[in-house]
CSV table of C-alpha atoms and ligand atoms in Angstrom, one decimal:
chain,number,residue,atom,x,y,z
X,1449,UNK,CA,0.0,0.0,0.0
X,1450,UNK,CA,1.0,3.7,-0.4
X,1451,UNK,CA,-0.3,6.3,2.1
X,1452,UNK,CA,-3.4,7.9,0.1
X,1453,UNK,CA,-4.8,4.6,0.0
X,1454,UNK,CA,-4.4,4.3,3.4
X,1455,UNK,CA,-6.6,8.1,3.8
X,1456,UNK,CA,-10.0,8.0,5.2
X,1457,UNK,CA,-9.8,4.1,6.5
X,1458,UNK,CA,-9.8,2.8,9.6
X,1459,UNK,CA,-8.4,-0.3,9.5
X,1460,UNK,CA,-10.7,-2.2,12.6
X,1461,UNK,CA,-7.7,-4.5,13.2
X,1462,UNK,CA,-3.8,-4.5,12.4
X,1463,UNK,CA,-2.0,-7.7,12.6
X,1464,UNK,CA,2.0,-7.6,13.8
X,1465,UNK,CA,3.6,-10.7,12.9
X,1466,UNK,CA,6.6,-11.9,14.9
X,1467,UNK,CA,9.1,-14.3,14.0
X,1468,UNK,CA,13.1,-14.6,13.9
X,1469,UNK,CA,16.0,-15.5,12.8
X,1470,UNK,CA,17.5,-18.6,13.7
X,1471,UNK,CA,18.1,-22.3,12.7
X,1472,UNK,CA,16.2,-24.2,11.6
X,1473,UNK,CA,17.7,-27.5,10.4
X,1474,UNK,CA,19.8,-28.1,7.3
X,1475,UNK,CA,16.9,-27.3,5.1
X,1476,UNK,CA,14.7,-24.9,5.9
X,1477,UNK,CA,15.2,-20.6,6.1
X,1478,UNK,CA,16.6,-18.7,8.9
X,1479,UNK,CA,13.5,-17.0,8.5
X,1480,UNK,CA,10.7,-20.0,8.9
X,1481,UNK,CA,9.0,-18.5,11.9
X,1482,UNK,CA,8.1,-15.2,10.5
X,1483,UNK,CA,7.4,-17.0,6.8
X,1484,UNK,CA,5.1,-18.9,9.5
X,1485,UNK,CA,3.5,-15.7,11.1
X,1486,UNK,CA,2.8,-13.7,7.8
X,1487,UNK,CA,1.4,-16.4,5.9
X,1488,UNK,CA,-1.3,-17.2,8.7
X,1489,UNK,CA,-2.0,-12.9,8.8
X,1490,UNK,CA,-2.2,-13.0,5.3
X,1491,UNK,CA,-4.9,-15.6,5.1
X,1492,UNK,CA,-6.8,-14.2,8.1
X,1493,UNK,CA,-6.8,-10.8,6.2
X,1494,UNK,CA,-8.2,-12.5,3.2
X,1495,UNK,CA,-10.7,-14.5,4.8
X,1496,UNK,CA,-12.2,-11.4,6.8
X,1497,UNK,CA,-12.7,-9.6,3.2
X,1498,UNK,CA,-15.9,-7.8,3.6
X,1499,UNK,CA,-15.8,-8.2,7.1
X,1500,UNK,CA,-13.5,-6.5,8.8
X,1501,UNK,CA,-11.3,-4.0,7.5
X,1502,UNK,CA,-7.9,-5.9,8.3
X,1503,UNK,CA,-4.3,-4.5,7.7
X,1504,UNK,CA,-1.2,-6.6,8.2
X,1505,UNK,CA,1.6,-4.9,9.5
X,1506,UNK,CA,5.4,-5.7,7.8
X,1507,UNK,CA,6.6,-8.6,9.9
X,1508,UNK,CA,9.4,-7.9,13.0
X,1509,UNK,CA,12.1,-10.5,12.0
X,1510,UNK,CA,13.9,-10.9,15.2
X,1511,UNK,CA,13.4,-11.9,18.5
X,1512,UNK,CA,14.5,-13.4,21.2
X,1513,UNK,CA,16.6,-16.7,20.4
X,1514,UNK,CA,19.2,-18.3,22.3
X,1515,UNK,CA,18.8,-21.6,21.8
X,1516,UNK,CA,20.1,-21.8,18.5
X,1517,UNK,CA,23.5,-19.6,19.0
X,1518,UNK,CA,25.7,-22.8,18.7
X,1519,UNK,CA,24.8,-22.6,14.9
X,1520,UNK,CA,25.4,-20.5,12.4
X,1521,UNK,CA,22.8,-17.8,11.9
X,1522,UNK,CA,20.9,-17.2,14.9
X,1523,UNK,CA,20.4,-13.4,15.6
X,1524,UNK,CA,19.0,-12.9,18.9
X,1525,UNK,CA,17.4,-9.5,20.7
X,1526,UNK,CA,17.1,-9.2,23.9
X,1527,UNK,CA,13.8,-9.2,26.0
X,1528,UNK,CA,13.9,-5.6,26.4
X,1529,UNK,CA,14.1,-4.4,23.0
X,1530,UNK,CA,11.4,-6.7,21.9
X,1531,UNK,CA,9.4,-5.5,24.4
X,1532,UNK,CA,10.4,-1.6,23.5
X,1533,UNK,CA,9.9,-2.0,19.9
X,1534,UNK,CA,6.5,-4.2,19.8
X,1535,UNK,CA,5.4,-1.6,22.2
X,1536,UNK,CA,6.4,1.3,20.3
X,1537,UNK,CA,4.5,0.0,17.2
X,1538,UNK,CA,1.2,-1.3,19.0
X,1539,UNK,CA,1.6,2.6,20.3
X,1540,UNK,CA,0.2,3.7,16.5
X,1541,UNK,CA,-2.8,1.9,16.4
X,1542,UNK,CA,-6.0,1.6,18.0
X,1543,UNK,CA,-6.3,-2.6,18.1
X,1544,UNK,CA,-3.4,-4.6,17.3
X,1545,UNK,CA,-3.1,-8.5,17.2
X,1546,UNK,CA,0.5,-10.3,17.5
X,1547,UNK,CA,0.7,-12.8,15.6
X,1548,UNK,CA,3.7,-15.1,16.9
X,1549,UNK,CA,5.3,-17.8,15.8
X,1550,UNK,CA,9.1,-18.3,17.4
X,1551,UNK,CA,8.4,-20.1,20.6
X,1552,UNK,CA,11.1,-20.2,22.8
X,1553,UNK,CA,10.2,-19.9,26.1
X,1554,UNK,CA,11.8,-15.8,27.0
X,1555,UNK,CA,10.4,-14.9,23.5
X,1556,UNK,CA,6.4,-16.1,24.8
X,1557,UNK,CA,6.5,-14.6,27.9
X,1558,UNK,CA,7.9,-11.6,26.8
X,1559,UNK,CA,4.9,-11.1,24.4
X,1560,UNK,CA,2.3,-12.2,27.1
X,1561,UNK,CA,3.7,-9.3,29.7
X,1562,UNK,CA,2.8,-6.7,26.8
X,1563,UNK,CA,-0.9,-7.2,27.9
X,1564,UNK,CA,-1.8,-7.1,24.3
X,1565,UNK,CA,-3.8,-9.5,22.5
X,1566,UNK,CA,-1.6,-12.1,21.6
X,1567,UNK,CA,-2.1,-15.1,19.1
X,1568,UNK,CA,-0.4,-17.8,21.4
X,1569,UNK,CA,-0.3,-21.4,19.9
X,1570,UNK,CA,1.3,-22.5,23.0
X,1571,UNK,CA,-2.2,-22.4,24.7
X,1572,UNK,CA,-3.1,-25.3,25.2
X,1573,UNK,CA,-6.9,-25.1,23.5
X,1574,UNK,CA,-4.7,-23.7,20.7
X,1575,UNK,CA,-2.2,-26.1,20.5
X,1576,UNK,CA,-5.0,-29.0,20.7
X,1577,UNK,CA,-6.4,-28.6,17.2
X,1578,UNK,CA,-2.9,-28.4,15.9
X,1579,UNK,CA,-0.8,-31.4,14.6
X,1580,UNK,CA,0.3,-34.9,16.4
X,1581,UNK,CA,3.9,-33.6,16.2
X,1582,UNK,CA,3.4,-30.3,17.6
X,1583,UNK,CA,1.2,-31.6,20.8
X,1584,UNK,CA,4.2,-33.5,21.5
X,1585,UNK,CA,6.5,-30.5,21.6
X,1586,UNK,CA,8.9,-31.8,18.4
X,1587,UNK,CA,7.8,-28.6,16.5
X,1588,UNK,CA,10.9,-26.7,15.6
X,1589,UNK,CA,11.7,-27.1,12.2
X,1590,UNK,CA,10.4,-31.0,11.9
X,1591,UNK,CA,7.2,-31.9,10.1
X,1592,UNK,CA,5.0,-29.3,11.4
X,1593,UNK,CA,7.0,-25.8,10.3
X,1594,UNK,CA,8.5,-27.9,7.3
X,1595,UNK,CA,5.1,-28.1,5.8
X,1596,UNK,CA,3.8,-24.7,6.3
X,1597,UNK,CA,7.1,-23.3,4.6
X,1598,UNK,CA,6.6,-25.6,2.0
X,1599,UNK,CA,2.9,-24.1,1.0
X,1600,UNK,CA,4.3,-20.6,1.0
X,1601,UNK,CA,7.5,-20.4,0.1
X,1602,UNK,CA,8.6,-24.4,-1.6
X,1603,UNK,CA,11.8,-22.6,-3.0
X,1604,UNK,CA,13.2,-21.9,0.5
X,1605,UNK,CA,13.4,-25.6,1.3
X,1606,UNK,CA,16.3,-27.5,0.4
X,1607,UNK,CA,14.5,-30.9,-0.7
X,1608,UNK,CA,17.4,-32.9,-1.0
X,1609,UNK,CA,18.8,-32.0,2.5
X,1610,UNK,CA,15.2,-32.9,4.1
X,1611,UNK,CA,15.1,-36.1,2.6
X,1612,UNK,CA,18.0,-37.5,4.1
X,1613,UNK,CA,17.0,-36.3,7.8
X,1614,UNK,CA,15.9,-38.6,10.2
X,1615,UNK,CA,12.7,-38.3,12.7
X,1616,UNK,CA,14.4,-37.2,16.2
X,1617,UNK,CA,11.3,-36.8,18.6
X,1618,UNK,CA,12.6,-34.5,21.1
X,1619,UNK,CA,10.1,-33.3,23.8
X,1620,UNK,CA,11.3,-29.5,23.3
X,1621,UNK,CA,9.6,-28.1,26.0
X,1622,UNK,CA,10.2,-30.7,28.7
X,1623,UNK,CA,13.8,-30.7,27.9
X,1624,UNK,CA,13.5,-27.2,28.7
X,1625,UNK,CA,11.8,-27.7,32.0
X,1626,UNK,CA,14.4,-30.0,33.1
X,1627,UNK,CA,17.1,-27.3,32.2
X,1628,UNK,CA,17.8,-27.7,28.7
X,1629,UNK,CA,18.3,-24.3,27.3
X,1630,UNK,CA,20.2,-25.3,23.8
X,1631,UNK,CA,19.5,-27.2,20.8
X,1632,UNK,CA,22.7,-29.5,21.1
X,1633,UNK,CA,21.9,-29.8,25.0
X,1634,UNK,CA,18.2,-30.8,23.5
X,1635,UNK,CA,20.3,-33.6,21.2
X,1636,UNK,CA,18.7,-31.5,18.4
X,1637,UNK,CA,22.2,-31.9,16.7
X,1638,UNK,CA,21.0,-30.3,13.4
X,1639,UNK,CA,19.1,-27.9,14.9
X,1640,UNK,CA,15.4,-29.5,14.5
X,1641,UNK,CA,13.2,-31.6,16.1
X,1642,UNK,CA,10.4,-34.0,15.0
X,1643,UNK,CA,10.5,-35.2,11.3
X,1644,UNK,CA,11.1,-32.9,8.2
X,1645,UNK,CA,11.2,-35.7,5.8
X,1646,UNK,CA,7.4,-36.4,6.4
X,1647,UNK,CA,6.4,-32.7,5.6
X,1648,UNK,CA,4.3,-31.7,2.6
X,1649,UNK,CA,3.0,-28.7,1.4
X,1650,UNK,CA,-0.7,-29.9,1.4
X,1651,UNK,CA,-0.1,-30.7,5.4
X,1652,UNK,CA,0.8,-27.2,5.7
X,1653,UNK,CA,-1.9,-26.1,3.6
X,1654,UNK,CA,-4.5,-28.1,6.5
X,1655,UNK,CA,-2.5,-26.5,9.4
X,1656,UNK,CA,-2.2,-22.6,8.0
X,1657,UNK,CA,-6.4,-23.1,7.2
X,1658,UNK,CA,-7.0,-24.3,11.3
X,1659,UNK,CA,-4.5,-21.6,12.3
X,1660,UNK,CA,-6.3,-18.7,10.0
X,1661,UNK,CA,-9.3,-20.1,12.5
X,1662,UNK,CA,-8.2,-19.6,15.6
X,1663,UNK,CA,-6.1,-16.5,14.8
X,1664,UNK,CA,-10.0,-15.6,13.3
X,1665,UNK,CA,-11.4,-16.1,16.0
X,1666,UNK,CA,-9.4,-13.7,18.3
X,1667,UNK,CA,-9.4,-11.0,15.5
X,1668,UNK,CA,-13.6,-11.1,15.6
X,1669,UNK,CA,-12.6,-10.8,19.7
X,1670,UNK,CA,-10.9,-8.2,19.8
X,1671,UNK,CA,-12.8,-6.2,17.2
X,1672,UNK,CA,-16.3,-6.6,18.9
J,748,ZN,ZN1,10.4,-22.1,14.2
């Protein structure tokens, strides 16, 4: 958009996505998580046509990510800036929904102390209508976050590379409770978890349609 068509509309909802930049396996982009968040806002947008007036802000690429630093790639912020400049842009709107998709722990709670409504797929009557491997906590660049990059952006994946990787079912977030704080302390060697080789654009067709639900859902919240 340029600004005149921006004149004389009130957008009744903007949607921030979040995401950041960090690795994730041999295969897919540095950028997976905010691919993630964008293509969800983009199909909420669409599907609220007619409905509700809703803009889509341009993405925040980095966040908080320490997990990966081991690897190449991984460019972390730290919890105050994120929470200084997601702040500072919510500050320019009247409703704002963030739309998150990096997950590590300090990145989640950061957002949820913003007091702002906050798509959160870590709740768990979210994370119940999402996939098998993402209820059990193997979700970081495995099957799950394979597929959805594959239905927006195939040419990012290395096919060859996911092909070869084997399924490593690592419960993420109880290796975090019991102190885990890196992917090689995780044995996420290759820096993923679950199984890439499964993936398939069509399964992340199915999961970006029951996210575009739920993230529905709170957009028709917080707009009544
Ligand atoms: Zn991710």
């Amino acid at each position: 958009m340029a600004y005149p068509d921006l004149e004389g509309r009130e957008a009744a909802v903007h949607l921030l996505p979040l995401g950041a930049t960090e690795p994730h396996g041999p295969h897919a982009p540095l950028a997976t998580d905010t691919i993630i968040s964008v293509g969800i806002c983009r199909r909420a947008a669409d599907r609220l046509l007619g409905e509700l007036d809703v803009f889509v802000l341009p993405p925040v690429p980095y966040g908080v990510t320490r997990s990966g630093a081991d690897f190449p790639g991984a460019v972390s912020i730290s919890e105050e800036t994120l929470r200084s400049l997601v702040t500072e842009i919510a500050a320019s709107f009247e409703r704002v929904v963030l739309v998150n998709s990096h997950l590590e722990p300090e990145q989640v709670w950061t957002l949820r102390d913003l007091r702002l409504p906050l798509f959160d797929i870590t709740r768990r009557e979210r994370a119940e209508r999402l996939t098998d491997e993402f209820r059990a906590g193997a979700g970081h660049a495995g099957r799950y976050e394979t597929s959805l990059v594959l239905a927006d952006r195939p040419e990012l994946v290395n096919n060859e590379r996911t092909r070869e990787l084997e399924a490593k079912m690592i419960d993420m977030p109880a290796a975090i409770r019991s102190g885990q704080t890196t992917f090689l302390a995780m044995g996420m060697d290759q820096a993923y978890a679950g199984a890439p080789a499964d993936a398939s654009a069509e399964e992340g067709e199915q999961t970006f349609q029951v996210l575009t639900d739920m993230l529905v859902e709170l957009i028709r919240e917080v707009a009544a």
